[in-house]
Short mmCIF file of C-alpha atoms in Angstrom, two decimals:
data_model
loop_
_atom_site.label_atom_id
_atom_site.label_comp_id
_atom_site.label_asym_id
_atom_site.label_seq_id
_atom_site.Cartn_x
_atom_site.Cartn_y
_atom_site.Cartn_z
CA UNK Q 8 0.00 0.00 0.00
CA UNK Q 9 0.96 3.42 -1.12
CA UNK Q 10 1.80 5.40 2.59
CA UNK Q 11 2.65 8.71 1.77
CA UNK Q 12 2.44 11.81 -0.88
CA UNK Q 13 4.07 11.30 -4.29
CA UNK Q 14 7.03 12.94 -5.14
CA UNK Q 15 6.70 16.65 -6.52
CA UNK Q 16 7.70 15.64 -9.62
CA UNK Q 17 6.05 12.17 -9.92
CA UNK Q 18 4.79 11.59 -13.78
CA UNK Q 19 0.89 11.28 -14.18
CA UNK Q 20 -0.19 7.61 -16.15
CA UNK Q 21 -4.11 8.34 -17.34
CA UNK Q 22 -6.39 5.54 -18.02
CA UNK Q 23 -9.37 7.64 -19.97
CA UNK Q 24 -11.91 6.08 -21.07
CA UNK Q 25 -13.55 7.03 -24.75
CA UNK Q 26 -16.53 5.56 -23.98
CA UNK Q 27 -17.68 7.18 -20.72
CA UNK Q 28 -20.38 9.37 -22.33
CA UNK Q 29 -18.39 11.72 -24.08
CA UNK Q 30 -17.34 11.96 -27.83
CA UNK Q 31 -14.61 14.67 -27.58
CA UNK Q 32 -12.14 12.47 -26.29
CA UNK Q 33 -9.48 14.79 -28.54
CA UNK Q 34 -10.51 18.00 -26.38
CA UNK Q 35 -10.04 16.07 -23.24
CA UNK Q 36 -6.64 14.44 -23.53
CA UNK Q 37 -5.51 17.99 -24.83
CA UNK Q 38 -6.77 19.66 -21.69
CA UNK Q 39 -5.30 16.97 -19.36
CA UNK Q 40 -1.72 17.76 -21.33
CA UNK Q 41 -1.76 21.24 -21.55
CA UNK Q 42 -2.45 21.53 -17.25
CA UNK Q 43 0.00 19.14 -16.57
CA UNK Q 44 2.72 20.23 -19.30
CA UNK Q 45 2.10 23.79 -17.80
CA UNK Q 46 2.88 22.90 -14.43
CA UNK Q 47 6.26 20.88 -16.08
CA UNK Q 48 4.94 17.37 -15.40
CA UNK Q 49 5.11 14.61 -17.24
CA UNK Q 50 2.06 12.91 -18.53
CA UNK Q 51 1.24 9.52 -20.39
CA UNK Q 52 -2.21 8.70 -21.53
CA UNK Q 53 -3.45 5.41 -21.66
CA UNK Q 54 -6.44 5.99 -24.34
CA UNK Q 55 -9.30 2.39 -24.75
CA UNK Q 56 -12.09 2.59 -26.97
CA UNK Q 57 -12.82 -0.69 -26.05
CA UNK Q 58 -14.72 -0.86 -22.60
CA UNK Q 59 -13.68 -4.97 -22.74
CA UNK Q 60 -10.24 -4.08 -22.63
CA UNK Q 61 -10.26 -1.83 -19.83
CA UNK Q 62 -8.58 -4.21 -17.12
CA UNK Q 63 -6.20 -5.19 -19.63
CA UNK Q 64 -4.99 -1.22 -20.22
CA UNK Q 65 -5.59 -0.51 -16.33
CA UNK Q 66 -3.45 -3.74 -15.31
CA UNK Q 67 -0.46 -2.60 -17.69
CA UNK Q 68 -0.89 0.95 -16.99
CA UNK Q 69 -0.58 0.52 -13.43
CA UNK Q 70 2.94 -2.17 -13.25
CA UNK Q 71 4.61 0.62 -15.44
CA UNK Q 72 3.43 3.15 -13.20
CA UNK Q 73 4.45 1.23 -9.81
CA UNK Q 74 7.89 0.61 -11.53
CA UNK Q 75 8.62 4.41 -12.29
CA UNK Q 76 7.11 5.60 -9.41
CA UNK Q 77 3.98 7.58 -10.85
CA UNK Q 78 0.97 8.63 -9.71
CA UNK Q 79 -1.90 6.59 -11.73
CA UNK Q 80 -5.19 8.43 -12.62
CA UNK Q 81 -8.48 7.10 -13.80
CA UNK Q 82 -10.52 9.84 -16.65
CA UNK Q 83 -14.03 8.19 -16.95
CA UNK Q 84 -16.92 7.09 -14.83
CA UNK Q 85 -17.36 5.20 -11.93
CA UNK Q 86 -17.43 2.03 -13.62
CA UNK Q 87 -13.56 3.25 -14.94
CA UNK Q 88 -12.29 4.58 -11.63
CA UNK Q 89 -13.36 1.44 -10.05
CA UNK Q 90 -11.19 -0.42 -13.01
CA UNK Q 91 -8.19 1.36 -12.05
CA UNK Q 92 -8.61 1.61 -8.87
CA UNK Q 93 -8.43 -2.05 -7.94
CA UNK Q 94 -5.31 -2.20 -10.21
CA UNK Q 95 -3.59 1.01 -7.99
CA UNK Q 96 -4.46 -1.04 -4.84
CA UNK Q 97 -2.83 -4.15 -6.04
CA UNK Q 98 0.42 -2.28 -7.48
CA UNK Q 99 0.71 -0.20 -4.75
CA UNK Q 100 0.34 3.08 -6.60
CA UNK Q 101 -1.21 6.61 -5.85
CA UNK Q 102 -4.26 6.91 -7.42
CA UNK Q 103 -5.62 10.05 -8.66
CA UNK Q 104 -9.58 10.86 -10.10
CA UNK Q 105 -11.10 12.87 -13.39
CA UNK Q 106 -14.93 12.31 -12.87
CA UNK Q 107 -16.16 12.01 -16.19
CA UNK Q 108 -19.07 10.37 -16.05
CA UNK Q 109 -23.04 10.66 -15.29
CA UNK Q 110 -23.47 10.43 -11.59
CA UNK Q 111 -19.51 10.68 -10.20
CA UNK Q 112 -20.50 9.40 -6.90
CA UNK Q 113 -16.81 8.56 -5.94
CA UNK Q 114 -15.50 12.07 -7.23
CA UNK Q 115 -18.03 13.98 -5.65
CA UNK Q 116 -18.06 12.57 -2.20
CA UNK Q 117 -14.22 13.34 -2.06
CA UNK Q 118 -14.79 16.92 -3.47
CA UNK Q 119 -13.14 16.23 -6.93
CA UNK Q 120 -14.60 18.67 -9.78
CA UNK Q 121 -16.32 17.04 -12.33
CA UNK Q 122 -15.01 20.10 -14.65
CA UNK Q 123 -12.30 18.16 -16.41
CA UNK Q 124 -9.46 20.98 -16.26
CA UNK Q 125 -10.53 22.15 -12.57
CA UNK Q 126 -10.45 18.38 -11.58
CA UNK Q 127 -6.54 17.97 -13.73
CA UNK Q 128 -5.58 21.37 -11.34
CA UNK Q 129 -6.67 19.49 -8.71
CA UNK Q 130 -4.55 16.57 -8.69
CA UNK Q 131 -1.67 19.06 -8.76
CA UNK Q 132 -2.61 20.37 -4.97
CA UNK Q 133 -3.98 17.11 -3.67
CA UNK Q 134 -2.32 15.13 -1.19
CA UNK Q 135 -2.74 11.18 -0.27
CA UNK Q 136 -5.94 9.95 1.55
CA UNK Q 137 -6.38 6.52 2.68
CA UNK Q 138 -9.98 5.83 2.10
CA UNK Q 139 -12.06 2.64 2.25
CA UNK Q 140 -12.73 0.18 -0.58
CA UNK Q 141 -15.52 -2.34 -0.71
CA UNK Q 142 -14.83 -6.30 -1.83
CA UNK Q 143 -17.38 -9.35 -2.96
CA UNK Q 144 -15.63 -12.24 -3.62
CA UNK Q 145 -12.70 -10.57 -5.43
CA UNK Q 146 -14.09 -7.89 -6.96
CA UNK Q 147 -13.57 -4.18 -5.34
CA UNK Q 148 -15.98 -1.26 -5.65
CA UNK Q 149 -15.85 1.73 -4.77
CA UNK Q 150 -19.36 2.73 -4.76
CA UNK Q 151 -21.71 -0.11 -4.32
CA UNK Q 152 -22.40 -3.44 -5.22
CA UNK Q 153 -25.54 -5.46 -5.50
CA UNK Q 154 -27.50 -8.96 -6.79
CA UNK Q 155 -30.68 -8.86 -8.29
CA UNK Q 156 -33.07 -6.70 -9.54
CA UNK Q 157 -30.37 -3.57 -9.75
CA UNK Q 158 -28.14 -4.88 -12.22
CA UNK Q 159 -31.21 -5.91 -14.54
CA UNK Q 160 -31.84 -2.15 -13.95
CA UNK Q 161 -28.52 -1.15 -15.53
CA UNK Q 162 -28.18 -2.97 -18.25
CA UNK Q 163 -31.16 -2.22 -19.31
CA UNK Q 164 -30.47 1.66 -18.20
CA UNK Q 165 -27.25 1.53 -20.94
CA UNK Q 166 -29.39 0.35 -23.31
CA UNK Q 167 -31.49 3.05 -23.10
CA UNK Q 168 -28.58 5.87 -22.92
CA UNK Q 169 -27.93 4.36 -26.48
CA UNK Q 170 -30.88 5.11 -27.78
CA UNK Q 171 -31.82 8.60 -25.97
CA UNK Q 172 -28.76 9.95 -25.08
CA UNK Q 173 -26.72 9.96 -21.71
CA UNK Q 174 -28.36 11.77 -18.94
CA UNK Q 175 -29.53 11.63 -15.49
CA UNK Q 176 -33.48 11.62 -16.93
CA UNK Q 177 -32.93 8.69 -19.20
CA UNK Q 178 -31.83 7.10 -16.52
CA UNK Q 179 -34.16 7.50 -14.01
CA UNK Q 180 -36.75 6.94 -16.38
CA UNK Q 181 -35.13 4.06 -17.55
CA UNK Q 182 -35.43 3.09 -13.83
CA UNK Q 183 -38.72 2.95 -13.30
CA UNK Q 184 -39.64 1.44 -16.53
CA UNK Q 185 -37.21 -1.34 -15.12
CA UNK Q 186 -38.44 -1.86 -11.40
CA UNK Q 187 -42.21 -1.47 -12.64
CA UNK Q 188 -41.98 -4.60 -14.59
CA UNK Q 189 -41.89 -7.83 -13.37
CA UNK Q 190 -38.91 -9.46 -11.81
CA UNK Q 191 -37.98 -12.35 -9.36
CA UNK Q 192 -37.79 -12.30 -5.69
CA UNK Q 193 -34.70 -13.51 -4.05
CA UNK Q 194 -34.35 -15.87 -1.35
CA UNK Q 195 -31.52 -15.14 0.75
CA UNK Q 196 -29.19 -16.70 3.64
CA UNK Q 197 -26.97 -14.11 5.23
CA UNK Q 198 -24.21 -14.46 7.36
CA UNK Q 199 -23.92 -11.04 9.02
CA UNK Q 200 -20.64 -10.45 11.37
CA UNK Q 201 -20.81 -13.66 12.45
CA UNK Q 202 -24.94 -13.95 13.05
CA UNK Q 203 -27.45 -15.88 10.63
CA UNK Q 204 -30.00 -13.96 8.89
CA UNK Q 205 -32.25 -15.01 6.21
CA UNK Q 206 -34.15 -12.14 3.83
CA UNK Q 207 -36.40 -12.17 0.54
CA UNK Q 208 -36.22 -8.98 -1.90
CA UNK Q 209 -36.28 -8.70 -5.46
CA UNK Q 210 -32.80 -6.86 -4.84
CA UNK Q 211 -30.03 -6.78 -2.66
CA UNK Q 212 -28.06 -2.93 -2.74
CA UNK Q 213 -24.77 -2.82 -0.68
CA UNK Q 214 -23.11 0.87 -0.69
CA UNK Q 215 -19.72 2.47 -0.04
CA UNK Q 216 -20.29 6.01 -0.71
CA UNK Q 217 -22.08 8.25 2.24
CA UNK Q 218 -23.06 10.80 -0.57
CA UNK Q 219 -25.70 8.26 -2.15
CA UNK Q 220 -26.84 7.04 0.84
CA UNK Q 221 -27.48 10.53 1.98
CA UNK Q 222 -29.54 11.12 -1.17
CA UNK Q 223 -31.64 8.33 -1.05
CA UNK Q 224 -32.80 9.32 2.43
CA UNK Q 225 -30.77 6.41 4.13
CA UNK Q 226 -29.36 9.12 6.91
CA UNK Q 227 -29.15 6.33 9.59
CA UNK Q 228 -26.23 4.63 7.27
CA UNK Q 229 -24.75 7.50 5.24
CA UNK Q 230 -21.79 7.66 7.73
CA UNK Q 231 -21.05 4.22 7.76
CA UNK Q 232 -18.24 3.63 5.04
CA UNK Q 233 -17.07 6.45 7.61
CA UNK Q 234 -17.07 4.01 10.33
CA UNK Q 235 -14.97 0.96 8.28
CA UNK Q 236 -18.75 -0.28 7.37
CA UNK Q 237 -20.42 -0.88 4.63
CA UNK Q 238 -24.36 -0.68 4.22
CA UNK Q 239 -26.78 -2.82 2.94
CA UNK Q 240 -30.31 -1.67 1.47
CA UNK Q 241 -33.04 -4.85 1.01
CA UNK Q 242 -36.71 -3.56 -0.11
CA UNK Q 243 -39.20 -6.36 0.76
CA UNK Q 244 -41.18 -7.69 -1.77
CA UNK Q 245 -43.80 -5.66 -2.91
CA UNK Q 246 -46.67 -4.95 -5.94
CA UNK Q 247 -45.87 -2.38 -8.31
CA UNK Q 248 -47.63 0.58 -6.71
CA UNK Q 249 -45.83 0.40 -3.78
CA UNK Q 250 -42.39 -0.20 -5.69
CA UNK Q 251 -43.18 2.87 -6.84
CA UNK Q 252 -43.26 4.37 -3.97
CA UNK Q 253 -40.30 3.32 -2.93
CA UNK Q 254 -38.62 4.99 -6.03
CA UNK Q 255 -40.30 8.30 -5.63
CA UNK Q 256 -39.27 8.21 -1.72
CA UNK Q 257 -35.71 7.50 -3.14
CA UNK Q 258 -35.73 9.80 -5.74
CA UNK Q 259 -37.17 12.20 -3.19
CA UNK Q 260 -34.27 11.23 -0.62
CA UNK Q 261 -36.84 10.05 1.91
CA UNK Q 262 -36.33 6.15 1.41
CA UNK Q 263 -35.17 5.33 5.03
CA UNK Q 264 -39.12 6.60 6.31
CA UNK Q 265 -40.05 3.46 4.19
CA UNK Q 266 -41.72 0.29 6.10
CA UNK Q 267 -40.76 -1.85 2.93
CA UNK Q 268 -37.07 -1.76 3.58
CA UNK Q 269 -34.72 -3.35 5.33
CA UNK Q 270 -31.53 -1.30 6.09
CA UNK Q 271 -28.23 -2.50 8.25
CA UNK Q 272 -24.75 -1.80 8.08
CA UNK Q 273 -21.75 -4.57 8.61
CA UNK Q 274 -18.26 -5.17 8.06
CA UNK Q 275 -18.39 -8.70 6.17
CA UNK Q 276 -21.49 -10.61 5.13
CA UNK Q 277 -21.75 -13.87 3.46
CA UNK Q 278 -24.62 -14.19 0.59
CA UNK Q 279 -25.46 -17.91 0.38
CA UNK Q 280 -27.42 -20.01 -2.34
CA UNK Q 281 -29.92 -20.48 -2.45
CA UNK Q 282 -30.71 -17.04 -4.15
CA UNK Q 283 -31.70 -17.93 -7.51
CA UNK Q 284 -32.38 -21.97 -6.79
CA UNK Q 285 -30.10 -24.05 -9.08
CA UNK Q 286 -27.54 -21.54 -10.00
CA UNK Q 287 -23.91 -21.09 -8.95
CA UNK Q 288 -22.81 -18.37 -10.51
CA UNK Q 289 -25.07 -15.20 -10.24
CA UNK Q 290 -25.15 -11.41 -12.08
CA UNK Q 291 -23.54 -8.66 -9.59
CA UNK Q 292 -23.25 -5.18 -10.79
CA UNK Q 293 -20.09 -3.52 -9.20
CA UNK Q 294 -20.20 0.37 -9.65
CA UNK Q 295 -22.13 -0.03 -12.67
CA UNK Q 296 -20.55 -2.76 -13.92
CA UNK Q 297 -22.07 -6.23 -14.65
CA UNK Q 298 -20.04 -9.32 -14.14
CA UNK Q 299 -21.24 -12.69 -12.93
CA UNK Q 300 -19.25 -13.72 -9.71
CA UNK Q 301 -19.42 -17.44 -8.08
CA UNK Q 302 -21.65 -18.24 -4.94
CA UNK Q 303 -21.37 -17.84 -1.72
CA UNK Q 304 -20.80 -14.01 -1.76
CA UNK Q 305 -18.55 -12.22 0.35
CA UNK Q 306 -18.89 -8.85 0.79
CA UNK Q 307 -16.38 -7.12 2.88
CA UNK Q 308 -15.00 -3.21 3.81
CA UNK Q 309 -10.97 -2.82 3.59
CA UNK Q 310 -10.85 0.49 5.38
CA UNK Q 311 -7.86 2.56 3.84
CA UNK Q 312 -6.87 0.21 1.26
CA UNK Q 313 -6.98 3.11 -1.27
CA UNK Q 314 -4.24 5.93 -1.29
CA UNK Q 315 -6.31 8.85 -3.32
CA UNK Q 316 -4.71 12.08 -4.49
CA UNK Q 317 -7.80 14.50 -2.55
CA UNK Q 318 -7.60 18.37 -2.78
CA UNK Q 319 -6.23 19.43 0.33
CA UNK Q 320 -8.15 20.91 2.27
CA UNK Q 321 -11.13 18.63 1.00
CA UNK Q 322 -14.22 20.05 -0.54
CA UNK Q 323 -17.03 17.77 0.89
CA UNK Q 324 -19.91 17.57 -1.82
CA UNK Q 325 -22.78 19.08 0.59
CA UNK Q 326 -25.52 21.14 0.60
CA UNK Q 327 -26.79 21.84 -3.39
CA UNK Q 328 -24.03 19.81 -4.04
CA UNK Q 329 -25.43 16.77 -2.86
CA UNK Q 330 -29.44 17.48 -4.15
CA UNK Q 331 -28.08 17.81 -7.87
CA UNK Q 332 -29.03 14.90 -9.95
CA UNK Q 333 -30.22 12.53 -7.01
CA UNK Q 334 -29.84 8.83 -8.85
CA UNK Q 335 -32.53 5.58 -7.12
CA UNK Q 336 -30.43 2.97 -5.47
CA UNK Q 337 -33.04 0.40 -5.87
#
């Protein structure tokens, strides 16, 4: 693990995504050059166009880096910082954040500007910040993970951003025509810090990041992932009328006033079969992400296991900061 601030004159290796919603990728790696060039650092960008070769580029990216003693940085959306990120934890390097995409959870919660050449100015004042990653099986996230309904949600939200366009609206939209229609129930068996639970919900929603708990009205766990926790969101199974209640009290940010959820936070938890009966392996979208991950699943929060570059001192997203394009975690 990374222990202390770069070196002032530590290179900068970018990972930037093409993909992440934007189609002047040009404009942005000439921005990112011409802030760090005019501060007389070096910088190497890592461009994919391909979102399936991501790891590959992150996993290279970050062993050069390690080896020359750079500071790596992730352009791109949460989906692509979480990429990255697991490879700077497992080389050891400094990792640094350009919020580029549609919700920038991560970036926001640690005060990072989601204006590309404010964010790029940033990294040049920021110092390290050992923050807390989340784990199932061995997958890290950053934001949240979750089984079930939820990542049915987002792949069929990204099919919908290709047709209409990226933006918040299309995706909330896309949301509720998703969680209106009809959809399995899960049966669960938890193993909660070392107590048995069992729980049946068409989705199970596991957050890192206090700012989207705070939005969805979850106040009771948005400090949590402050505490080396991470939190767990379960809506019991409902009809559609009241599932859409439940979106329009997340949307709203009152969710936690809801009856029809069940809400706890833990360090580790064990999600055992049999879930969906018959199956082994089962669909888990990590910060956006879909990938289909072996059962039992372990969740589990590595408090500090991330050394990110942060603007010091911090600016907390708060206030109107935090009400600004308010995402449904269900």
């Amino acid at each position: 693990m990374a222990k202390q601030d770069p070196r002032p004159d530590a290179p900068f290796h970018v990972v930037l995504n093409a993909g992440s919603g934007h189609t002047d990728t040009e404009l942005r790696c000439a921005t990112i050059r011409e802030v760090l060039e005019a501060a007389g650092r070096t910088c190497v960008l890592e461009i994919v166009h391909d979102g399936a070769r991501l790891p590959e580029t992150a996993a290279r990216t970050a062993a050069r880096a390690a080896r020359e003693g750079a500071i790596l940085v992730a352009a791109g959306g949460d989906g692509t910082l979480n990429a990255v990120a697991h490879e700077a934890v497992r080389h050891g390097c400094v990792f640094g954040v350009l919020p580029q995409g549609t919700f920038n959870y991560f970036g926001r919660t640690h005060g990072i500007p989601e204006d590309l050449r404010q964010a790029v100015h940033a990294l040049l004042r920021a110092r390290v910040r050992h923050v807390q990653i989340g784990m199932v099986n061995q997958r890290s996230f950053l934001v949240n993970a979750s089984v079930g309904l939820y990542p049915r949600l987002l792949e069929e939200r990204e099919h919908d951003k290709r047709q209409f366009g990226r933006s918040r609206v299309v995706a909330l939209l896309s949301a509720l025509k998703t969680a209106l229609g009809r959809h399995r129930n899960l049966r669960i068996a938890l193993e909660l810090d070392g107590e048995s639970r069992r729980l049946r919900t068409p989705t199970l929603f596991v957050g890192n990041n206090r700012l989207q708990m705070r939005q969805v009205g979850m106040q009771p766990l948005d400090h949590a992932v402050e505490e080396g926790r991470l939190a767990a969101i379960a809506p019991r199974p409902v009809g559609r009328w009241r599932m859409l209640g439940l979106l329009l009290r997340g949307a709203l940010g009152r969710l936690g006033q809801a009856e029809d959820v069940v809400a706890f936070a833990f360090r580790s938890m064990t999600v055992r079969a049999p879930l969906l009966s018959g199956r082994r392996r089962v669909k888990v979208a990590v910060d956006g992400e879909i990938c289909k991950l072996a059962l039992p699943l372990r969740f589990e929060a590595l408090d500090g296991r991330l050394a990110l570059l942060v603007a010091d001192p911090p600016q907390r997203a708060a206030g109107a900061g935090e009400a600004a394009g308010q995402d449904c975690a269900l």
